[in-house]
GROMACS .gro file of N, CA and C in nm:
model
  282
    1UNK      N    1   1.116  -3.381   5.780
    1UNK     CA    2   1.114  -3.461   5.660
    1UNK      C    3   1.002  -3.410   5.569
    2UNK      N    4   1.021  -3.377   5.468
    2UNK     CA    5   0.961  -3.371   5.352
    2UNK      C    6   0.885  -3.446   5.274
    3UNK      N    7   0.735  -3.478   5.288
    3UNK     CA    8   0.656  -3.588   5.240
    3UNK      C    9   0.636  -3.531   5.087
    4UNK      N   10   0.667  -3.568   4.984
    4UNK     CA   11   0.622  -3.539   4.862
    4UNK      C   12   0.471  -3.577   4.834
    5UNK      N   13   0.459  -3.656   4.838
    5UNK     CA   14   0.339  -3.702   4.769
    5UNK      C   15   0.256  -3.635   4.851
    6UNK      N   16   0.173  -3.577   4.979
    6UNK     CA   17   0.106  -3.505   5.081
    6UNK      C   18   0.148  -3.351   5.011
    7UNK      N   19   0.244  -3.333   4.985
    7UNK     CA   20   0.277  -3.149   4.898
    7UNK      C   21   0.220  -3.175   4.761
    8UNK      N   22   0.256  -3.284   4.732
    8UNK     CA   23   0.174  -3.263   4.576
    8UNK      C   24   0.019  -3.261   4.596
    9UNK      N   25  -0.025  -3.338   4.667
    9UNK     CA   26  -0.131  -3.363   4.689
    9UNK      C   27  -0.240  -3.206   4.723
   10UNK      N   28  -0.114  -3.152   4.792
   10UNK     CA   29  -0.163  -3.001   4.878
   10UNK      C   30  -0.181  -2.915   4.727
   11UNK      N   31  -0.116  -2.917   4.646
   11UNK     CA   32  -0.147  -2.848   4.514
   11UNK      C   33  -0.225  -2.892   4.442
   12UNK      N   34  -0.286  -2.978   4.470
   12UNK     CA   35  -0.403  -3.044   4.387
   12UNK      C   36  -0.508  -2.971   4.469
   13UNK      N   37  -0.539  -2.954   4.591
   13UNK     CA   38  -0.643  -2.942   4.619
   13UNK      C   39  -0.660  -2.863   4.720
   14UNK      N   40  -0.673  -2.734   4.748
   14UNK     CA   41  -0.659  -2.610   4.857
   14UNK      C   42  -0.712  -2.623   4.971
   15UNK      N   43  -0.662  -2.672   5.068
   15UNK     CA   44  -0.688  -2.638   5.199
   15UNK      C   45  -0.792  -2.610   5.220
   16UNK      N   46  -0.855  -2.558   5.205
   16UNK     CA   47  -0.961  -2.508   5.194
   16UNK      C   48  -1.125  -2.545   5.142
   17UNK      N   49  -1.051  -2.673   5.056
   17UNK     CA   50  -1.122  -2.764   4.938
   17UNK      C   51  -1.244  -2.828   5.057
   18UNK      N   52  -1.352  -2.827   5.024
   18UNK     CA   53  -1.482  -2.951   5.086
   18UNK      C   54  -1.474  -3.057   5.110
   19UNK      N   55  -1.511  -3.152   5.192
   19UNK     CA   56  -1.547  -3.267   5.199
   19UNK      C   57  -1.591  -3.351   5.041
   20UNK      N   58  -1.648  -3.267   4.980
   20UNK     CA   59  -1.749  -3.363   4.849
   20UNK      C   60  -1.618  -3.324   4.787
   21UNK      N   61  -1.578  -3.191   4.767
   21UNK     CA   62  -1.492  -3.148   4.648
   21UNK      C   63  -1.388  -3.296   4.656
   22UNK      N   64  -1.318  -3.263   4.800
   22UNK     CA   65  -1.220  -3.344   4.767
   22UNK      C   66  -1.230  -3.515   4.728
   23UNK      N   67  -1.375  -3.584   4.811
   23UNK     CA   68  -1.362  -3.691   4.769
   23UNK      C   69  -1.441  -3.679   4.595
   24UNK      N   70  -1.477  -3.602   4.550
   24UNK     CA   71  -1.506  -3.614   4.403
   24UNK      C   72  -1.421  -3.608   4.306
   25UNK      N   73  -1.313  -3.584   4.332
   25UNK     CA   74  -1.180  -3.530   4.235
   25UNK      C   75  -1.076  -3.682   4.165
   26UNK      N   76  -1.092  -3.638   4.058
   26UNK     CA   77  -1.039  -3.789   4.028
   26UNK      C   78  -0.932  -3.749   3.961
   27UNK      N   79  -0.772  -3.841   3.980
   27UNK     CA   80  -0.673  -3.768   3.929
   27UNK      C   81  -0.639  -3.820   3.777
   28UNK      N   82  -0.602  -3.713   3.691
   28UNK     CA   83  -0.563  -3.714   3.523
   28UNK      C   84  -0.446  -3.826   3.573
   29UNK      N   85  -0.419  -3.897   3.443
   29UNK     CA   86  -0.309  -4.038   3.431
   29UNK      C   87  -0.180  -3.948   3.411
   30UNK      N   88  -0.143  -3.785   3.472
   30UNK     CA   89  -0.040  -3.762   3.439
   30UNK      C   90  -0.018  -3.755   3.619
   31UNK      N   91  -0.114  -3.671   3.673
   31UNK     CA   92  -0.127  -3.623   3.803
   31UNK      C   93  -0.079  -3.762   3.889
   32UNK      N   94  -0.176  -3.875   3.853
   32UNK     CA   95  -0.143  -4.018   3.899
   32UNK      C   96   0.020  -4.034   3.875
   33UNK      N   97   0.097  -4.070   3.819
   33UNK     CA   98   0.228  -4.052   3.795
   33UNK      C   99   0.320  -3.990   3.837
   34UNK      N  100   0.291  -3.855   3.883
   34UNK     CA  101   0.400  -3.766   3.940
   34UNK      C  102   0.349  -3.819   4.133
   35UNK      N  103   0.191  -3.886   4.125
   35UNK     CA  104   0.192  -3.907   4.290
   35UNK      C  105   0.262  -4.028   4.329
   36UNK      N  106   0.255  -4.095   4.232
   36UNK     CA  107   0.287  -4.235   4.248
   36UNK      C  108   0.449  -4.242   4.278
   37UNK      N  109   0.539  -4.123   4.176
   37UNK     CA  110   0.675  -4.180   4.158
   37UNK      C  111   0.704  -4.096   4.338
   38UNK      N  112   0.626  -3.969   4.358
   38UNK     CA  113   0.631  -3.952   4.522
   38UNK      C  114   0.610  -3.982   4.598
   39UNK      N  115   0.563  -4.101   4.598
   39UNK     CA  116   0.522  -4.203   4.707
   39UNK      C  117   0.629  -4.268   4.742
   40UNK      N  118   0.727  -4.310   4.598
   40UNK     CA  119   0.792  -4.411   4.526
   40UNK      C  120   0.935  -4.316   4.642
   41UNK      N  121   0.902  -4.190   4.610
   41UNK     CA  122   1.056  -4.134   4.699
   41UNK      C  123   1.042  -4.116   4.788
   42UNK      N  124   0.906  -4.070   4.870
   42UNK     CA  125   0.898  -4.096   5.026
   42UNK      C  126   0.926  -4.220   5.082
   43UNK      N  127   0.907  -4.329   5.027
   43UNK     CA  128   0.943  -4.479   5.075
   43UNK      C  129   1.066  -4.465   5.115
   44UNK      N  130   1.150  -4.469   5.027
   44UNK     CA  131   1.295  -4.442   5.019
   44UNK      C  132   1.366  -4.358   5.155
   45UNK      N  133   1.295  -4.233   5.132
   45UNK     CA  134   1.327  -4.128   5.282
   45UNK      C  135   1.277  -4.207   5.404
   46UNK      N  136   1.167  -4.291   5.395
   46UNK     CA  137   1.105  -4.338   5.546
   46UNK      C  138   1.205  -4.488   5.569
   47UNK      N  139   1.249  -4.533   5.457
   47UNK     CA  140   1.299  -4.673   5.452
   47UNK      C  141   1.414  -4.595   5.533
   48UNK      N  142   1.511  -4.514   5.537
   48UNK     CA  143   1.618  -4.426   5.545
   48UNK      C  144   1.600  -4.428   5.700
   49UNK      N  145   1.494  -4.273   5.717
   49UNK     CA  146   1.508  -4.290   5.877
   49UNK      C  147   1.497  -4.378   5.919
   50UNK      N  148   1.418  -4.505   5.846
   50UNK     CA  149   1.404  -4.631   5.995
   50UNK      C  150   1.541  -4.675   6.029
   51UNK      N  151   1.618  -4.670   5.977
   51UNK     CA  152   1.749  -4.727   5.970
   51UNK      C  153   1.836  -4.639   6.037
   52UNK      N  154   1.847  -4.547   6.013
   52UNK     CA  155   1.925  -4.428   6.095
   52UNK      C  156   1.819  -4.470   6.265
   53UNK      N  157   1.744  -4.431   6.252
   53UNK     CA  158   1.652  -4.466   6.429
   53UNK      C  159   1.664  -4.651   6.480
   54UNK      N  160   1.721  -4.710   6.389
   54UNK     CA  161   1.743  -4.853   6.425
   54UNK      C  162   1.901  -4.815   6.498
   55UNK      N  163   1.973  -4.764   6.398
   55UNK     CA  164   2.155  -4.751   6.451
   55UNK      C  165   2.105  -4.655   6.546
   56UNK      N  166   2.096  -4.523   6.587
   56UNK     CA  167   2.064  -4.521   6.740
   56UNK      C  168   2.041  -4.558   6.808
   57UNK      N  169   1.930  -4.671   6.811
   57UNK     CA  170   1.883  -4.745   6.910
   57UNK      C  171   1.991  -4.836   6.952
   58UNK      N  172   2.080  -4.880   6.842
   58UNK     CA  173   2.154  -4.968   6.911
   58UNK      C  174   2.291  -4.970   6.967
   59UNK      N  175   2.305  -4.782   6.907
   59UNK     CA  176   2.382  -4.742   7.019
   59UNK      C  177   2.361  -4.675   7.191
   60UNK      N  178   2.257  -4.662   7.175
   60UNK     CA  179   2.150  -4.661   7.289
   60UNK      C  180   2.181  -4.767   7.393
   61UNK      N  181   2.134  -4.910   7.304
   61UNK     CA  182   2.150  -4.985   7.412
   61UNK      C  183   2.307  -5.049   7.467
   62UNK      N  184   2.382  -5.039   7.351
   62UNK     CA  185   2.517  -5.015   7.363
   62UNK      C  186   2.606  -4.936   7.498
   63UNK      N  187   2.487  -4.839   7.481
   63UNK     CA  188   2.547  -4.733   7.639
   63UNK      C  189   2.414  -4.763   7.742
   64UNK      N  190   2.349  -4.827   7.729
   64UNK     CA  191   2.220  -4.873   7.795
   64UNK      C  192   2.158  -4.766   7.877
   65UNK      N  193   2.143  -4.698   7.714
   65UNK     CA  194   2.067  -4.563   7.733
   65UNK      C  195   1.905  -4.629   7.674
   66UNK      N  196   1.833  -4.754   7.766
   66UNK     CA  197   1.696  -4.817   7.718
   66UNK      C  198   1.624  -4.748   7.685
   67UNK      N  199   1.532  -4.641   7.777
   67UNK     CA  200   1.447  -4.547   7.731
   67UNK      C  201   1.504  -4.498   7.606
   68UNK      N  202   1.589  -4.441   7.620
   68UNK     CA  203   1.621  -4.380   7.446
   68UNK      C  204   1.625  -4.469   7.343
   69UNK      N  205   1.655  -4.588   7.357
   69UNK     CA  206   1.645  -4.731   7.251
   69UNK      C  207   1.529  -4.698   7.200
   70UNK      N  208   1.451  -4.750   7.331
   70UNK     CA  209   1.322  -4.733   7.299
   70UNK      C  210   1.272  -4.701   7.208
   71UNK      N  211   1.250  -4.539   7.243
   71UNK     CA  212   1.179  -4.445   7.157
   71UNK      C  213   1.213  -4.383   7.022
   72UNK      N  214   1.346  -4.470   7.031
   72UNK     CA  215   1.458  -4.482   6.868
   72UNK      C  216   1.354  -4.573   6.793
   73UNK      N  217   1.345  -4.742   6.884
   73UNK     CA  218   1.303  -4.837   6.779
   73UNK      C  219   1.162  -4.777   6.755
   74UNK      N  220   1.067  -4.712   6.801
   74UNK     CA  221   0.948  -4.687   6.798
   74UNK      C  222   0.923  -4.579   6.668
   75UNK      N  223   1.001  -4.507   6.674
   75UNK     CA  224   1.009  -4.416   6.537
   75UNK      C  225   1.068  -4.547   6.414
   76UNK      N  226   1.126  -4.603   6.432
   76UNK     CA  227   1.204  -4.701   6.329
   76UNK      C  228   1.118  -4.770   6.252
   77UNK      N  229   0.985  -4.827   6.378
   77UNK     CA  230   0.909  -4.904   6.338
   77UNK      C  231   0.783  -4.803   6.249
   78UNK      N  232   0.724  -4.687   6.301
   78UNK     CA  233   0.666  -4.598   6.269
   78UNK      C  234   0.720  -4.557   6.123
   79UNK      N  235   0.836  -4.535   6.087
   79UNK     CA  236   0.911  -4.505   5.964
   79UNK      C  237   0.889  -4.633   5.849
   80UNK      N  238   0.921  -4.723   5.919
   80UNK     CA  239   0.850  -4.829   5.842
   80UNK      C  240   0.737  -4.884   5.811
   81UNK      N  241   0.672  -4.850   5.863
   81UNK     CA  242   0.510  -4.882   5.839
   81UNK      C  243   0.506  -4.744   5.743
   82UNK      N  244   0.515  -4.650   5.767
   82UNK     CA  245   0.498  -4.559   5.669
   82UNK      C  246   0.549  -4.587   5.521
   83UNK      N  247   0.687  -4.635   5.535
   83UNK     CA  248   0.727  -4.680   5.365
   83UNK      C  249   0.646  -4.785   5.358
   84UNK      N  250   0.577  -4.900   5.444
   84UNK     CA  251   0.452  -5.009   5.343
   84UNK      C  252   0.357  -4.906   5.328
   85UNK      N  253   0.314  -4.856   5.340
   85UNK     CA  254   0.216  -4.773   5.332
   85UNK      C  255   0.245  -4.700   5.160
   86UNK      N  256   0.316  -4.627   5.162
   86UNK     CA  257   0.402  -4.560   5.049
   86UNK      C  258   0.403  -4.681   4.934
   87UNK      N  259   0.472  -4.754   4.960
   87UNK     CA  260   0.453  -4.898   4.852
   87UNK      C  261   0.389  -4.919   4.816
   88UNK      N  262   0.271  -4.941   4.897
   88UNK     CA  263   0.137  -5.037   4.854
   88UNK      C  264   0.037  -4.867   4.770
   89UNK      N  265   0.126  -4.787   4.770
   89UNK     CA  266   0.061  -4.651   4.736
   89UNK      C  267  -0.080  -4.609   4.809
   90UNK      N  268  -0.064  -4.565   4.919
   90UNK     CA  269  -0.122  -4.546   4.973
   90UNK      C  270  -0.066  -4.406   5.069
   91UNK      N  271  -0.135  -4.293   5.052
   91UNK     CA  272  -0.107  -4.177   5.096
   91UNK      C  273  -0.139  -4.157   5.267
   92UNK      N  274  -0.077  -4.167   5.318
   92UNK     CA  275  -0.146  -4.123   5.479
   92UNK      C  276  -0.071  -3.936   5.485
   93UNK      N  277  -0.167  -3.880   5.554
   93UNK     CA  278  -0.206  -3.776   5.578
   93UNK      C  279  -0.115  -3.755   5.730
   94UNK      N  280  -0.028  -3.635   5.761
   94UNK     CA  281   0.030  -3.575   5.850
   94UNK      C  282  -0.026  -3.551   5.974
   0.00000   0.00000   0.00000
């Protein structure tokens, strides 16, 4: 999966960038905008897999394949916490 907002983010600021550099960097009201509406589409992609890893799971337990439920709903839930995260605009790191 493809995190936009973490790639944009990666072009803002090189790998390579400092500790001070990076927390000193404050983003232009255009830069803010293109992170924000990628946050806005990672939600969307994470809202997605949770849902696709929810319908596995419940064909999982359907064939009471549990362990695999499992570790379906656990990404589902993980996928979702990531889109609040994304919402509330808030970038988490890979």
């Amino acid at each position: 999966m493809t995190h936009q907002a973490q790639a944009y983010i990666q072009t803002l600021l090189p790998a390579t960038s400092s500790k001070i550099v990076i927390e000193s960097r404050t983003l232009s009201k255009s830069e803010e905008r293109v992170l924000l509406n990628s946050l806005k589409s990672d939600a969307i992609s994470y809202i997605y897999s949770a849902t696709i890893s929810v319908g596995d799971a419940t064909i999982g337990i359907n064939k009471q394949l549990f362990t695999w439920a499992t570790v379906k709903l656990y990404y589902a839930t993980f996928y979702a916490l990531r889109a609040l995260l994304a919402l509330d605009n808030i970038v988490s790191a890979q």
